[in-house]
mmCIF file of C-alpha atoms in Angstrom:
data_model
loop_
_atom_site.group_PDB
_atom_site.id
_atom_site.type_symbol
_atom_site.label_atom_id
_atom_site.label_comp_id
_atom_site.label_asym_id
_atom_site.label_seq_id
_atom_site.Cartn_x
_atom_site.Cartn_y
_atom_site.Cartn_z
ATOM 1 C CA UNK A 68 0.989 -25.837 -4.021
ATOM 2 C CA UNK A 69 1.299 -29.427 -5.215
ATOM 3 C CA UNK A 70 -1.751 -30.422 -7.237
ATOM 4 C CA UNK A 71 -2.722 -33.966 -6.287
ATOM 5 C CA UNK A 72 -5.343 -36.520 -7.282
ATOM 6 C CA UNK A 73 -6.134 -39.559 -5.117
ATOM 7 C CA UNK A 74 -7.436 -42.740 -6.715
ATOM 8 C CA UNK A 75 -9.265 -44.947 -4.224
ATOM 9 C CA UNK A 76 -11.790 -44.731 -1.386
ATOM 10 C CA UNK A 77 -10.547 -47.115 1.339
ATOM 11 C CA UNK A 78 -8.870 -46.434 4.682
ATOM 12 C CA UNK A 79 -5.548 -45.247 3.251
ATOM 13 C CA UNK A 80 -7.272 -43.021 0.693
ATOM 14 C CA UNK A 81 -9.515 -41.498 3.365
ATOM 15 C CA UNK A 82 -6.587 -40.734 5.667
ATOM 16 C CA UNK A 83 -4.555 -39.231 2.816
ATOM 17 C CA UNK A 84 -7.513 -37.052 1.870
ATOM 18 C CA UNK A 85 -7.632 -35.725 5.430
ATOM 19 C CA UNK A 86 -3.851 -35.281 5.618
ATOM 20 C CA UNK A 87 -3.640 -33.460 2.286
ATOM 21 C CA UNK A 88 -6.571 -31.199 3.106
ATOM 22 C CA UNK A 89 -5.004 -30.244 6.441
ATOM 23 C CA UNK A 90 -1.692 -29.433 4.771
ATOM 24 C CA UNK A 91 -1.008 -25.885 3.717
ATOM 25 C CA UNK A 92 0.970 -26.938 0.657
ATOM 26 C CA UNK A 93 -1.208 -29.560 -1.052
ATOM 27 C CA UNK A 94 -4.072 -28.813 -3.390
ATOM 28 C CA UNK A 95 -6.210 -31.966 -3.472
ATOM 29 C CA UNK A 96 -7.789 -31.405 -6.855
ATOM 30 C CA UNK A 97 -9.915 -34.500 -7.129
ATOM 31 C CA UNK A 98 -10.604 -38.057 -5.957
ATOM 32 C CA UNK A 99 -11.415 -40.909 -8.325
ATOM 33 C CA UNK A 100 -13.464 -43.577 -6.535
ATOM 34 C CA UNK A 101 -15.472 -46.599 -7.640
ATOM 35 C CA UNK A 102 -17.526 -46.344 -4.440
ATOM 36 C CA UNK A 103 -17.975 -42.611 -3.769
ATOM 37 C CA UNK A 104 -20.824 -42.701 -1.215
ATOM 38 C CA UNK A 105 -18.614 -43.022 1.866
ATOM 39 C CA UNK A 106 -16.367 -40.217 0.677
ATOM 40 C CA UNK A 107 -19.316 -38.000 -0.210
ATOM 41 C CA UNK A 108 -20.610 -38.330 3.351
ATOM 42 C CA UNK A 109 -17.227 -37.549 4.905
ATOM 43 C CA UNK A 110 -16.069 -34.909 2.451
ATOM 44 C CA UNK A 111 -19.186 -33.289 0.923
ATOM 45 C CA UNK A 112 -17.220 -30.413 -0.622
ATOM 46 C CA UNK A 113 -14.660 -32.654 -2.367
ATOM 47 C CA UNK A 114 -14.636 -33.132 -6.144
ATOM 48 C CA UNK A 115 -15.280 -36.875 -6.386
ATOM 49 C CA UNK A 116 -15.524 -38.578 -9.775
ATOM 50 C CA UNK A 117 -16.194 -42.170 -10.815
ATOM 51 C CA UNK A 118 -14.984 -41.999 -14.427
ATOM 52 C CA UNK A 119 -11.236 -41.933 -15.112
ATOM 53 C CA UNK A 120 -11.918 -40.046 -18.335
ATOM 54 C CA UNK A 121 -12.762 -37.010 -16.182
ATOM 55 C CA UNK A 122 -9.403 -36.910 -14.381
ATOM 56 C CA UNK A 123 -8.112 -33.418 -13.787
ATOM 57 C CA UNK A 124 -4.600 -32.143 -14.409
ATOM 58 C CA UNK A 125 -2.290 -32.721 -11.417
ATOM 59 C CA UNK A 126 1.360 -32.952 -10.391
ATOM 60 C CA UNK A 127 0.922 -36.340 -8.680
ATOM 61 C CA UNK A 128 -1.657 -39.108 -9.012
ATOM 62 C CA UNK A 129 -1.743 -41.296 -5.885
ATOM 63 C CA UNK A 130 -3.201 -44.787 -6.313
ATOM 64 C CA UNK A 131 -4.462 -45.915 -2.884
ATOM 65 C CA UNK A 132 -6.219 -49.205 -3.654
ATOM 66 C CA UNK A 133 -5.694 -52.847 -2.642
ATOM 67 C CA UNK A 134 -2.334 -54.266 -3.708
ATOM 68 C CA UNK A 135 -3.778 -56.707 -6.216
ATOM 69 C CA UNK A 136 -5.638 -53.903 -8.034
ATOM 70 C CA UNK A 137 -2.749 -51.465 -8.454
ATOM 71 C CA UNK A 138 -1.538 -52.748 -11.818
ATOM 72 C CA UNK A 139 -4.993 -52.864 -13.381
ATOM 73 C CA UNK A 140 -5.953 -49.424 -12.065
ATOM 74 C CA UNK A 141 -2.733 -47.831 -13.326
ATOM 75 C CA UNK A 142 -3.158 -49.344 -16.792
ATOM 76 C CA UNK A 143 -6.696 -47.944 -17.051
ATOM 77 C CA UNK A 144 -5.691 -44.355 -16.349
ATOM 78 C CA UNK A 145 -5.937 -42.162 -19.473
ATOM 79 C CA UNK A 146 -2.665 -40.447 -18.617
ATOM 80 C CA UNK A 147 0.725 -40.259 -20.290
ATOM 81 C CA UNK A 148 4.064 -39.179 -18.804
ATOM 82 C CA UNK A 149 2.425 -38.160 -15.519
ATOM 83 C CA UNK A 150 3.801 -38.961 -12.067
ATOM 84 C CA UNK A 151 1.702 -41.908 -10.852
ATOM 85 C CA UNK A 152 2.533 -43.519 -7.501
ATOM 86 C CA UNK A 153 1.105 -46.254 -5.304
ATOM 87 C CA UNK A 154 0.970 -46.514 -1.501
ATOM 88 C CA UNK A 155 1.779 -50.214 -1.023
ATOM 89 C CA UNK A 156 4.454 -51.537 1.306
ATOM 90 C CA UNK A 157 5.130 -54.697 -0.724
ATOM 91 C CA UNK A 158 4.128 -54.058 -4.340
ATOM 92 C CA UNK A 159 7.032 -53.381 -6.754
ATOM 93 C CA UNK A 160 7.171 -50.018 -8.462
ATOM 94 C CA UNK A 161 7.278 -51.894 -11.792
ATOM 95 C CA UNK A 162 3.647 -52.999 -11.357
ATOM 96 C CA UNK A 163 2.628 -49.480 -12.369
ATOM 97 C CA UNK A 164 2.029 -48.939 -16.075
ATOM 98 C CA UNK A 165 5.245 -47.617 -17.717
ATOM 99 C CA UNK A 166 3.341 -45.145 -19.888
ATOM 100 C CA UNK A 167 3.657 -42.840 -16.868
ATOM 101 C CA UNK A 168 6.513 -41.828 -14.553
ATOM 102 C CA UNK A 169 6.343 -44.242 -11.638
ATOM 103 C CA UNK A 170 6.893 -43.951 -7.927
ATOM 104 C CA UNK A 171 6.004 -45.198 -4.444
ATOM 105 C CA UNK A 172 4.459 -43.039 -1.712
ATOM 106 C CA UNK A 173 4.239 -45.479 1.212
ATOM 107 C CA UNK A 174 2.943 -44.200 4.573
ATOM 108 C CA UNK A 175 4.211 -46.639 7.199
ATOM 109 C CA UNK A 176 1.301 -46.700 9.619
ATOM 110 C CA UNK A 177 -1.710 -48.787 10.593
ATOM 111 C CA UNK A 178 -4.885 -47.169 9.302
ATOM 112 C CA UNK A 179 -8.214 -47.841 10.977
ATOM 113 C CA UNK A 180 -11.485 -46.350 9.812
ATOM 114 C CA UNK A 181 -12.533 -43.446 12.017
ATOM 115 C CA UNK A 182 -9.317 -43.461 14.102
ATOM 116 C CA UNK A 183 -7.714 -40.022 14.101
ATOM 117 C CA UNK A 184 -3.937 -39.938 13.454
ATOM 118 C CA UNK A 185 -1.113 -37.456 14.002
ATOM 119 C CA UNK A 186 -0.116 -37.288 10.346
ATOM 120 C CA UNK A 187 3.008 -35.222 11.005
ATOM 121 C CA UNK A 188 4.527 -38.238 12.816
ATOM 122 C CA UNK A 189 3.837 -40.823 10.096
ATOM 123 C CA UNK A 190 6.978 -41.937 8.212
ATOM 124 C CA UNK A 191 6.613 -41.680 4.428
ATOM 125 C CA UNK A 192 8.839 -43.997 2.394
ATOM 126 C CA UNK A 193 9.538 -42.784 -1.127
ATOM 127 C CA UNK A 194 10.872 -44.384 -4.292
ATOM 128 C CA UNK A 195 10.957 -43.009 -7.852
ATOM 129 C CA UNK A 196 12.579 -43.758 -11.182
ATOM 130 C CA UNK A 197 13.730 -40.166 -11.723
ATOM 131 C CA UNK A 198 15.421 -37.741 -9.343
ATOM 132 C CA UNK A 199 13.172 -34.869 -10.433
ATOM 133 C CA UNK A 200 10.126 -36.936 -9.459
ATOM 134 C CA UNK A 201 11.680 -37.750 -6.094
ATOM 135 C CA UNK A 202 11.905 -34.023 -5.398
ATOM 136 C CA UNK A 203 8.161 -33.682 -6.087
ATOM 137 C CA UNK A 204 7.247 -36.630 -3.843
ATOM 138 C CA UNK A 205 9.619 -35.390 -1.145
ATOM 139 C CA UNK A 206 7.880 -32.010 -1.119
ATOM 140 C CA UNK A 207 4.461 -33.700 -1.051
ATOM 141 C CA UNK A 208 5.430 -35.961 1.855
ATOM 142 C CA UNK A 209 7.043 -33.103 3.789
ATOM 143 C CA UNK A 210 3.850 -31.125 3.388
ATOM 144 C CA UNK A 211 2.185 -33.775 5.554
ATOM 145 C CA UNK A 212 4.912 -35.276 7.747
ATOM 146 C CA UNK A 213 8.178 -34.445 9.470
ATOM 147 C CA UNK A 214 9.437 -37.977 8.766
ATOM 148 C CA UNK A 215 10.354 -38.697 5.126
ATOM 149 C CA UNK A 216 12.759 -41.362 3.845
ATOM 150 C CA UNK A 217 14.217 -42.476 0.534
ATOM 151 C CA UNK A 218 13.682 -46.249 0.664
ATOM 152 C CA UNK A 219 14.601 -48.863 -1.944
ATOM 153 C CA UNK A 220 12.198 -51.606 -2.974
ATOM 154 C CA UNK A 221 14.066 -54.248 -0.950
ATOM 155 C CA UNK A 222 14.179 -51.971 2.091
ATOM 156 C CA UNK A 223 10.462 -51.257 1.764
ATOM 157 C CA UNK A 224 9.614 -54.970 1.645
ATOM 158 C CA UNK A 225 11.757 -55.607 4.727
ATOM 159 C CA UNK A 226 10.117 -52.674 6.507
ATOM 160 C CA UNK A 227 6.679 -54.048 5.715
ATOM 161 C CA UNK A 228 7.566 -57.447 7.185
ATOM 162 C CA UNK A 229 9.041 -55.714 10.247
ATOM 163 C CA UNK A 230 5.843 -53.673 10.540
ATOM 164 C CA UNK A 231 3.752 -56.862 10.532
ATOM 165 C CA UNK A 232 5.822 -58.181 13.446
ATOM 166 C CA UNK A 233 5.629 -55.009 15.555
ATOM 167 C CA UNK A 234 2.024 -54.145 14.702
ATOM 168 C CA UNK A 235 -0.185 -56.982 13.424
ATOM 169 C CA UNK A 236 1.477 -59.786 15.364
ATOM 170 C CA UNK A 237 1.760 -57.665 18.503
ATOM 171 C CA UNK A 238 -1.922 -56.788 18.293
ATOM 172 C CA UNK A 239 -2.771 -60.472 17.937
ATOM 173 C CA UNK A 240 -0.793 -61.161 21.102
ATOM 174 C CA UNK A 241 -2.966 -58.507 22.764
ATOM 175 C CA UNK A 242 -5.940 -60.550 21.562
ATOM 176 C CA UNK A 243 -4.527 -63.710 23.152
ATOM 177 C CA UNK A 244 -3.959 -61.791 26.385
ATOM 178 C CA UNK A 245 -7.526 -60.485 26.151
ATOM 179 C CA UNK A 246 -8.861 -64.018 25.647
ATOM 180 C CA UNK A 247 -6.950 -65.311 28.673
ATOM 181 C CA UNK A 248 -8.298 -62.472 30.803
ATOM 182 C CA UNK A 249 -11.854 -63.210 29.680
ATOM 183 C CA UNK A 250 -11.378 -66.927 30.321
ATOM 184 C CA UNK A 251 -10.416 -66.209 33.926
ATOM 185 C CA UNK A 252 -12.834 -63.296 34.531
ATOM 186 C CA UNK A 253 -10.100 -60.677 34.820
ATOM 187 C CA UNK A 254 -10.564 -57.216 33.208
ATOM 188 C CA UNK A 255 -8.198 -56.666 30.277
ATOM 189 C CA UNK A 256 -7.736 -53.084 31.510
ATOM 190 C CA UNK A 257 -5.368 -54.422 34.184
ATOM 191 C CA UNK A 258 -2.832 -55.106 31.406
ATOM 192 C CA UNK A 259 -3.107 -51.712 29.716
ATOM 193 C CA UNK A 260 -0.512 -49.874 31.878
ATOM 194 C CA UNK A 261 1.917 -52.739 31.148
ATOM 195 C CA UNK A 262 1.191 -52.454 27.406
ATOM 196 C CA UNK A 263 1.746 -48.692 27.535
ATOM 197 C CA UNK A 264 5.039 -49.011 29.453
ATOM 198 C CA UNK A 265 6.320 -51.715 27.092
ATOM 199 C CA UNK A 266 5.670 -49.462 24.091
ATOM 200 C CA UNK A 267 7.093 -46.413 25.858
ATOM 201 C CA UNK A 268 10.371 -48.123 26.787
ATOM 202 C CA UNK A 269 11.493 -48.573 23.192
ATOM 203 C CA UNK A 270 11.392 -44.807 22.692
ATOM 204 C CA UNK A 271 14.616 -44.662 24.720
ATOM 205 C CA UNK A 272 15.881 -48.266 24.804
ATOM 206 C CA UNK A 273 16.598 -50.829 22.107
ATOM 207 C CA UNK A 274 14.253 -53.848 22.089
ATOM 208 C CA UNK A 275 17.204 -55.902 23.324
ATOM 209 C CA UNK A 276 17.681 -53.584 26.304
ATOM 210 C CA UNK A 277 13.948 -53.519 27.042
ATOM 211 C CA UNK A 278 13.454 -57.305 26.988
ATOM 212 C CA UNK A 279 12.450 -58.859 30.303
ATOM 213 C CA UNK A 280 10.661 -62.028 31.381
ATOM 214 C CA UNK A 281 11.228 -65.700 32.227
ATOM 215 C CA UNK A 282 12.571 -66.693 28.785
ATOM 216 C CA UNK A 283 15.349 -64.092 29.019
ATOM 217 C CA UNK A 284 16.187 -65.201 32.561
ATOM 218 C CA UNK A 285 16.154 -68.884 31.636
ATOM 219 C CA UNK A 286 13.509 -69.464 34.294
ATOM 220 C CA UNK A 287 12.342 -72.923 33.156
ATOM 221 C CA UNK A 288 10.213 -73.448 36.235
ATOM 222 C CA UNK A 289 8.042 -70.414 35.430
ATOM 223 C CA UNK A 290 7.968 -71.292 31.728
ATOM 224 C CA UNK A 291 6.668 -74.763 32.539
ATOM 225 C CA UNK A 292 4.022 -73.372 34.889
ATOM 226 C CA UNK A 293 2.809 -71.037 32.149
ATOM 227 C CA UNK A 294 2.598 -73.870 29.631
ATOM 228 C CA UNK A 295 0.686 -76.024 32.105
ATOM 229 C CA UNK A 296 -1.793 -73.194 32.677
ATOM 230 C CA UNK A 297 -2.556 -72.797 28.970
ATOM 231 C CA UNK A 298 -5.404 -74.998 27.764
ATOM 232 C CA UNK A 299 -5.505 -73.820 24.134
ATOM 233 C CA UNK A 300 -3.126 -75.740 21.831
ATOM 234 C CA UNK A 301 -2.458 -72.735 19.583
ATOM 235 C CA UNK A 302 -1.678 -70.517 22.565
ATOM 236 C CA UNK A 303 0.791 -73.161 23.815
ATOM 237 C CA UNK A 304 2.432 -73.296 20.388
ATOM 238 C CA UNK A 305 2.745 -69.512 20.171
ATOM 239 C CA UNK A 306 4.146 -69.352 23.711
ATOM 240 C CA UNK A 307 6.746 -72.039 22.977
ATOM 241 C CA UNK A 308 7.781 -70.509 19.662
ATOM 242 C CA UNK A 309 8.223 -67.012 21.089
ATOM 243 C CA UNK A 310 10.033 -68.382 24.134
ATOM 244 C CA UNK A 311 12.443 -70.252 21.854
ATOM 245 C CA UNK A 312 12.970 -67.121 19.750
ATOM 246 C CA UNK A 313 13.836 -65.044 22.834
ATOM 247 C CA UNK A 314 16.231 -67.726 24.122
ATOM 248 C CA UNK A 315 17.875 -68.214 20.699
ATOM 249 C CA UNK A 316 18.272 -64.475 20.233
ATOM 250 C CA UNK A 317 19.966 -64.251 23.630
ATOM 251 C CA UNK A 318 22.435 -66.967 22.588
ATOM 252 C CA UNK A 319 23.473 -64.924 19.538
ATOM 253 C CA UNK A 320 24.547 -61.963 21.674
#
């Protein structure tokens, strides 16, 4: 079994704790957390420490903290020549202190507190300095998920931007749709089958094949009606920008 220590107590750390504990091939030895109370409530039988000097021996040390804290946390670890990895989608591997062997263990998923996930479907994107360390991370990731990739730093950054488009921006568009429904006293639930079908289509079609709507058809009359119906300036701007993007993308094909 792979002996692992997690450093952190936020959403990603909590989900990794659950994923590792459910795996049959990961021994979660310890968690180092500045704020242990939440973890103690969720995982009362877990060995949780607050002092890095008490770190146990492990095969992999996973730093799951905010991006801007990764470098400082890694430099404070009293370790030498150990495999230390972070979970960030955008932070360079080089931010980690070079006194240890460095790597990236990036789970490409949106993590929400209390929301249960199917961990075996989460893609894990891996990067290491040494091939022997990649083999360790690959085994660790495969202990949790069926979807494991070797991803370079540039690819990881591009993936993170792509993830913001398909997740964060898409969710914000849901919010705009929700606001419009509330403004006109229509239940948002009416849109949920459409949301589900839109997401389901790209399991079998490319986004290009799945695209529909007035912008794709060049239906300027409908586009103008929509713009006239929008009273919020930001909503108008978003609508116009996305419409232009759809039209411009169609011209490239």
